[in-house]
mmCIF file of C-alpha atoms in Angstrom:
data_model
loop_
_atom_site.group_PDB
_atom_site.id
_atom_site.type_symbol
_atom_site.label_atom_id
_atom_site.label_comp_id
_atom_site.label_asym_id
_atom_site.label_seq_id
_atom_site.Cartn_x
_atom_site.Cartn_y
_atom_site.Cartn_z
ATOM 1 C CA MET A 44 0.000 0.000 0.000
ATOM 2 C CA THR A 45 1.409 3.359 -0.984
ATOM 3 C CA ALA A 46 1.553 6.248 1.448
ATOM 4 C CA HIS A 47 -1.136 8.044 -0.560
ATOM 5 C CA THR A 48 -3.425 4.991 -0.519
ATOM 6 C CA GLN A 49 -2.838 4.508 3.206
ATOM 7 C CA GLU A 50 -3.613 8.188 3.834
ATOM 8 C CA ALA A 51 -6.841 7.897 1.824
ATOM 9 C CA SER A 52 -7.790 4.773 3.772
ATOM 10 C CA VAL A 53 -7.249 6.538 7.121
ATOM 11 C CA LEU A 54 -9.298 9.506 5.920
ATOM 12 C CA GLU A 55 -12.142 7.167 4.862
ATOM 13 C CA LEU A 56 -12.053 5.477 8.264
ATOM 14 C CA GLU A 57 -12.043 8.799 10.094
ATOM 15 C CA ARG A 58 -15.010 10.012 8.031
ATOM 16 C CA ALA A 59 -16.937 6.843 8.891
ATOM 17 C CA TRP A 60 -16.077 7.322 12.572
ATOM 18 C CA MET A 61 -17.148 10.964 12.364
ATOM 19 C CA ASP A 62 -20.454 9.957 10.791
ATOM 20 C CA GLU A 63 -20.958 7.686 13.807
ATOM 21 C CA ALA A 64 -20.040 10.469 16.282
ATOM 22 C CA ILE A 65 -22.496 12.833 14.593
ATOM 23 C CA ARG A 66 -25.177 10.120 14.618
ATOM 24 C CA LEU A 67 -24.545 9.608 18.362
ATOM 25 C CA ALA A 68 -24.854 13.362 18.955
ATOM 26 C CA THR A 69 -28.088 13.616 16.997
ATOM 27 C CA ASN A 70 -29.574 10.571 18.766
ATOM 28 C CA SER A 71 -28.477 12.044 22.091
ATOM 29 C CA VAL A 72 -30.695 15.064 21.470
ATOM 30 C CA ALA A 73 -33.659 12.809 20.674
ATOM 31 C CA ASN A 74 -33.055 10.864 23.899
ATOM 32 C CA GLY A 75 -32.760 13.841 26.250
ATOM 33 C CA GLY A 76 -28.992 14.326 26.159
ATOM 34 C CA GLY A 77 -26.887 17.140 24.796
ATOM 35 C CA PRO A 78 -25.935 17.431 21.094
ATOM 36 C CA PHE A 79 -22.503 15.864 21.397
ATOM 37 C CA GLY A 80 -21.216 12.409 20.464
ATOM 38 C CA ALA A 81 -17.806 10.805 20.624
ATOM 39 C CA LEU A 82 -16.035 7.515 20.168
ATOM 40 C CA VAL A 83 -12.661 6.031 20.890
ATOM 41 C CA ALA A 84 -11.034 3.893 18.224
ATOM 42 C CA LYS A 85 -7.904 1.779 18.273
ATOM 43 C CA GLY A 86 -6.424 0.510 15.048
ATOM 44 C CA THR A 87 -9.416 0.164 12.749
ATOM 45 C CA GLU A 88 -11.910 -0.769 15.460
ATOM 46 C CA ILE A 89 -14.268 1.354 17.518
ATOM 47 C CA VAL A 90 -13.578 0.562 21.170
ATOM 48 C CA ALA A 91 -16.295 2.629 22.861
ATOM 49 C CA LEU A 92 -19.024 5.175 22.239
ATOM 50 C CA GLY A 93 -20.231 8.107 24.291
ATOM 51 C CA ASN A 94 -22.777 10.869 24.171
ATOM 52 C CA ASN A 95 -23.442 13.892 26.327
ATOM 53 C CA GLN A 96 -25.294 12.930 29.518
ATOM 54 C CA VAL A 97 -24.823 16.106 31.573
ATOM 55 C CA THR A 98 -28.504 16.831 32.170
ATOM 56 C CA ALA A 99 -29.666 13.202 32.026
ATOM 57 C CA ASN A 100 -27.204 12.129 34.749
ATOM 58 C CA LEU A 101 -26.987 15.472 36.574
ATOM 59 C CA ASP A 102 -23.233 15.219 36.066
ATOM 60 C CA PRO A 103 -21.353 18.252 34.698
ATOM 61 C CA THR A 104 -18.442 15.980 33.715
ATOM 62 C CA ALA A 105 -20.573 13.609 31.616
ATOM 63 C CA HIS A 106 -19.518 15.119 28.302
ATOM 64 C CA ALA A 107 -19.502 12.813 25.287
ATOM 65 C CA GLU A 108 -15.714 12.666 25.120
ATOM 66 C CA VAL A 109 -15.322 11.848 28.825
ATOM 67 C CA SER A 110 -18.090 9.235 28.594
ATOM 68 C CA ALA A 111 -16.410 7.597 25.582
ATOM 69 C CA MET A 112 -12.982 7.633 27.245
ATOM 70 C CA ARG A 113 -14.380 6.136 30.482
ATOM 71 C CA ALA A 114 -16.058 3.351 28.510
ATOM 72 C CA ALA A 115 -12.908 2.751 26.437
ATOM 73 C CA CYS A 116 -10.731 2.454 29.527
ATOM 74 C CA LYS A 117 -13.112 -0.154 30.949
ATOM 75 C CA GLU A 118 -13.247 -1.997 27.641
ATOM 76 C CA LEU A 119 -9.446 -2.026 27.295
ATOM 77 C CA ASN A 120 -8.964 -2.621 31.029
ATOM 78 C CA ASN A 121 -6.417 0.177 31.173
ATOM 79 C CA PHE A 122 -6.392 3.803 32.323
ATOM 80 C CA SER A 123 -4.190 4.708 29.361
ATOM 81 C CA LEU A 124 -5.669 5.200 25.900
ATOM 82 C CA GLU A 125 -2.277 5.329 24.237
ATOM 83 C CA GLY A 126 -2.620 4.196 20.644
ATOM 84 C CA CYS A 127 -6.227 5.404 20.465
ATOM 85 C CA VAL A 128 -8.004 8.144 18.552
ATOM 86 C CA LEU A 129 -10.768 10.243 20.094
ATOM 87 C CA VAL A 130 -13.341 11.179 17.457
ATOM 88 C CA THR A 131 -15.891 13.762 18.529
ATOM 89 C CA SER A 132 -18.704 15.613 16.851
ATOM 90 C CA CYS A 133 -17.458 18.930 18.255
ATOM 91 C CA GLU A 134 -14.169 20.452 19.319
ATOM 92 C CA PRO A 135 -13.429 19.279 22.857
ATOM 93 C CA CYS A 136 -13.908 21.808 25.633
ATOM 94 C CA PRO A 137 -10.934 22.450 27.938
ATOM 95 C CA MET A 138 -12.119 19.745 30.387
ATOM 96 C CA CYS A 139 -12.404 17.125 27.655
ATOM 97 C CA LEU A 140 -9.136 18.169 26.075
ATOM 98 C CA SER A 141 -7.409 17.887 29.453
ATOM 99 C CA SER A 142 -9.015 14.479 30.012
ATOM 100 C CA ALA A 143 -7.750 13.298 26.636
ATOM 101 C CA LEU A 144 -4.270 14.493 27.515
ATOM 102 C CA TRP A 145 -4.395 12.614 30.843
ATOM 103 C CA ALA A 146 -5.664 9.514 29.023
ATOM 104 C CA ARG A 147 -2.698 9.736 26.616
ATOM 105 C CA VAL A 148 -4.936 9.662 23.529
ATOM 106 C CA ASP A 149 -2.758 9.741 20.408
ATOM 107 C CA ARG A 150 -4.997 12.014 18.342
ATOM 108 C CA ILE A 151 -8.268 13.902 18.451
ATOM 109 C CA VAL A 152 -10.464 14.374 15.391
ATOM 110 C CA PHE A 153 -13.468 16.730 15.557
ATOM 111 C CA ALA A 154 -16.034 18.257 13.186
ATOM 112 C CA ALA A 155 -17.870 21.308 14.562
ATOM 113 C CA ASP A 156 -15.750 23.868 16.403
ATOM 114 C CA ARG A 157 -16.221 26.086 19.473
ATOM 115 C CA ASP A 158 -17.817 28.825 17.379
ATOM 116 C CA ASP A 159 -20.376 26.390 15.936
ATOM 117 C CA ALA A 160 -21.177 25.256 19.493
ATOM 118 C CA ALA A 161 -21.574 28.860 20.654
ATOM 119 C CA VAL A 162 -24.195 29.518 17.980
ATOM 120 C CA ALA A 163 -26.193 26.591 19.429
ATOM 121 C CA GLY A 164 -25.942 28.019 22.953
ATOM 122 C CA PHE A 165 -22.898 26.052 24.135
ATOM 123 C CA ASP A 166 -20.414 28.860 24.496
ATOM 124 C CA ASP A 167 -17.256 27.398 26.000
ATOM 125 C CA ARG A 168 -15.142 30.207 24.555
ATOM 126 C CA LYS A 169 -15.112 31.899 27.967
ATOM 127 C CA PHE A 170 -13.403 28.794 29.377
ATOM 128 C CA TYR A 171 -10.853 28.722 26.573
ATOM 129 C CA ASP A 172 -10.220 32.430 27.177
ATOM 130 C CA LEU A 173 -9.909 31.852 30.902
ATOM 131 C CA PHE A 174 -7.151 29.303 30.406
ATOM 132 C CA GLU A 175 -5.435 31.200 27.626
ATOM 133 C CA LYS A 176 -5.622 34.823 28.753
ATOM 134 C CA GLN A 177 -6.797 35.415 32.296
ATOM 135 C CA PRO A 178 -4.642 35.464 35.407
ATOM 136 C CA ALA A 179 -6.088 33.436 38.306
ATOM 137 C CA SER A 180 -7.164 36.673 39.982
ATOM 138 C CA MET A 181 -9.712 37.182 37.170
ATOM 139 C CA TRP A 182 -11.296 33.718 37.426
ATOM 140 C CA PRO A 183 -14.978 33.516 38.448
ATOM 141 C CA MET A 184 -14.020 31.495 41.541
ATOM 142 C CA GLY A 185 -11.417 32.004 44.200
ATOM 143 C CA ILE A 186 -8.319 29.847 43.964
ATOM 144 C CA HIS A 187 -5.804 29.962 46.755
ATOM 145 C CA ARG A 188 -3.164 27.784 48.291
ATOM 146 C CA LEU A 189 -3.287 26.860 51.949
ATOM 147 C CA ASP A 190 0.327 26.359 52.955
ATOM 148 C CA ILE A 191 0.438 23.623 55.583
ATOM 149 C CA PRO A 192 3.445 21.582 56.739
ATOM 150 C CA ASN A 193 2.058 18.149 55.831
ATOM 151 C CA ARG A 194 0.982 19.114 52.313
ATOM 152 C CA ASN A 195 3.272 16.509 50.724
ATOM 153 C CA GLU A 196 2.243 13.500 52.861
ATOM 154 C CA PRO A 197 0.160 11.908 50.079
ATOM 155 C CA PHE A 198 3.051 12.262 47.610
ATOM 156 C CA GLU A 199 5.510 10.834 50.121
ATOM 157 C CA ALA A 200 3.203 7.862 50.689
ATOM 158 C CA TRP A 201 2.910 7.432 46.924
ATOM 159 C CA LEU A 202 6.667 7.520 46.374
ATOM 160 C CA ALA A 203 7.216 5.048 49.227
ATOM 161 C CA LYS A 204 4.660 2.601 47.835
ATOM 162 C CA ALA A 205 6.693 -0.170 46.204
ATOM 163 C CA ASP A 206 3.777 -1.637 44.231
ATOM 164 C CA ARG A 207 2.382 1.615 42.834
ATOM 165 C CA ILE A 208 1.267 1.789 39.233
ATOM 166 C CA ASP A 209 2.841 4.883 37.712
ATOM 167 C CA TYR A 210 0.798 6.923 35.298
#
């Protein structure tokens, strides 16, 4: 297989996965969820699916991407999604992007972007701006450090644990 043919094959696969993510998002709306769908794929196989369940589950972290990554980790029996692709109907918000980074996802593929989401009433741009431009003093919540002598006890216990699983 030539590099061009392989590239075309990957693009075809990604388009099929994106069709599925968009179908999940559309079905989510019909079933009381938010208009977001995602999947995690490894190799040529879809490992797990997810859709937005924020209002259905009363869980602000139940975004489609997080739901798909949680399901994929269970399916693969691993907290790492190294070697996987996250395919999502919309550009991941900062929480989902951070989650994907923690999960060690190899790549993210999305269709609609943050501006498209804003038009539909899902304006996460303020969160992107917060992370990109605002000093902590301008955040909508107070963030402060309480300096106490035993602050590193959990880390010391972790480092002393001989059978820990590093991540």
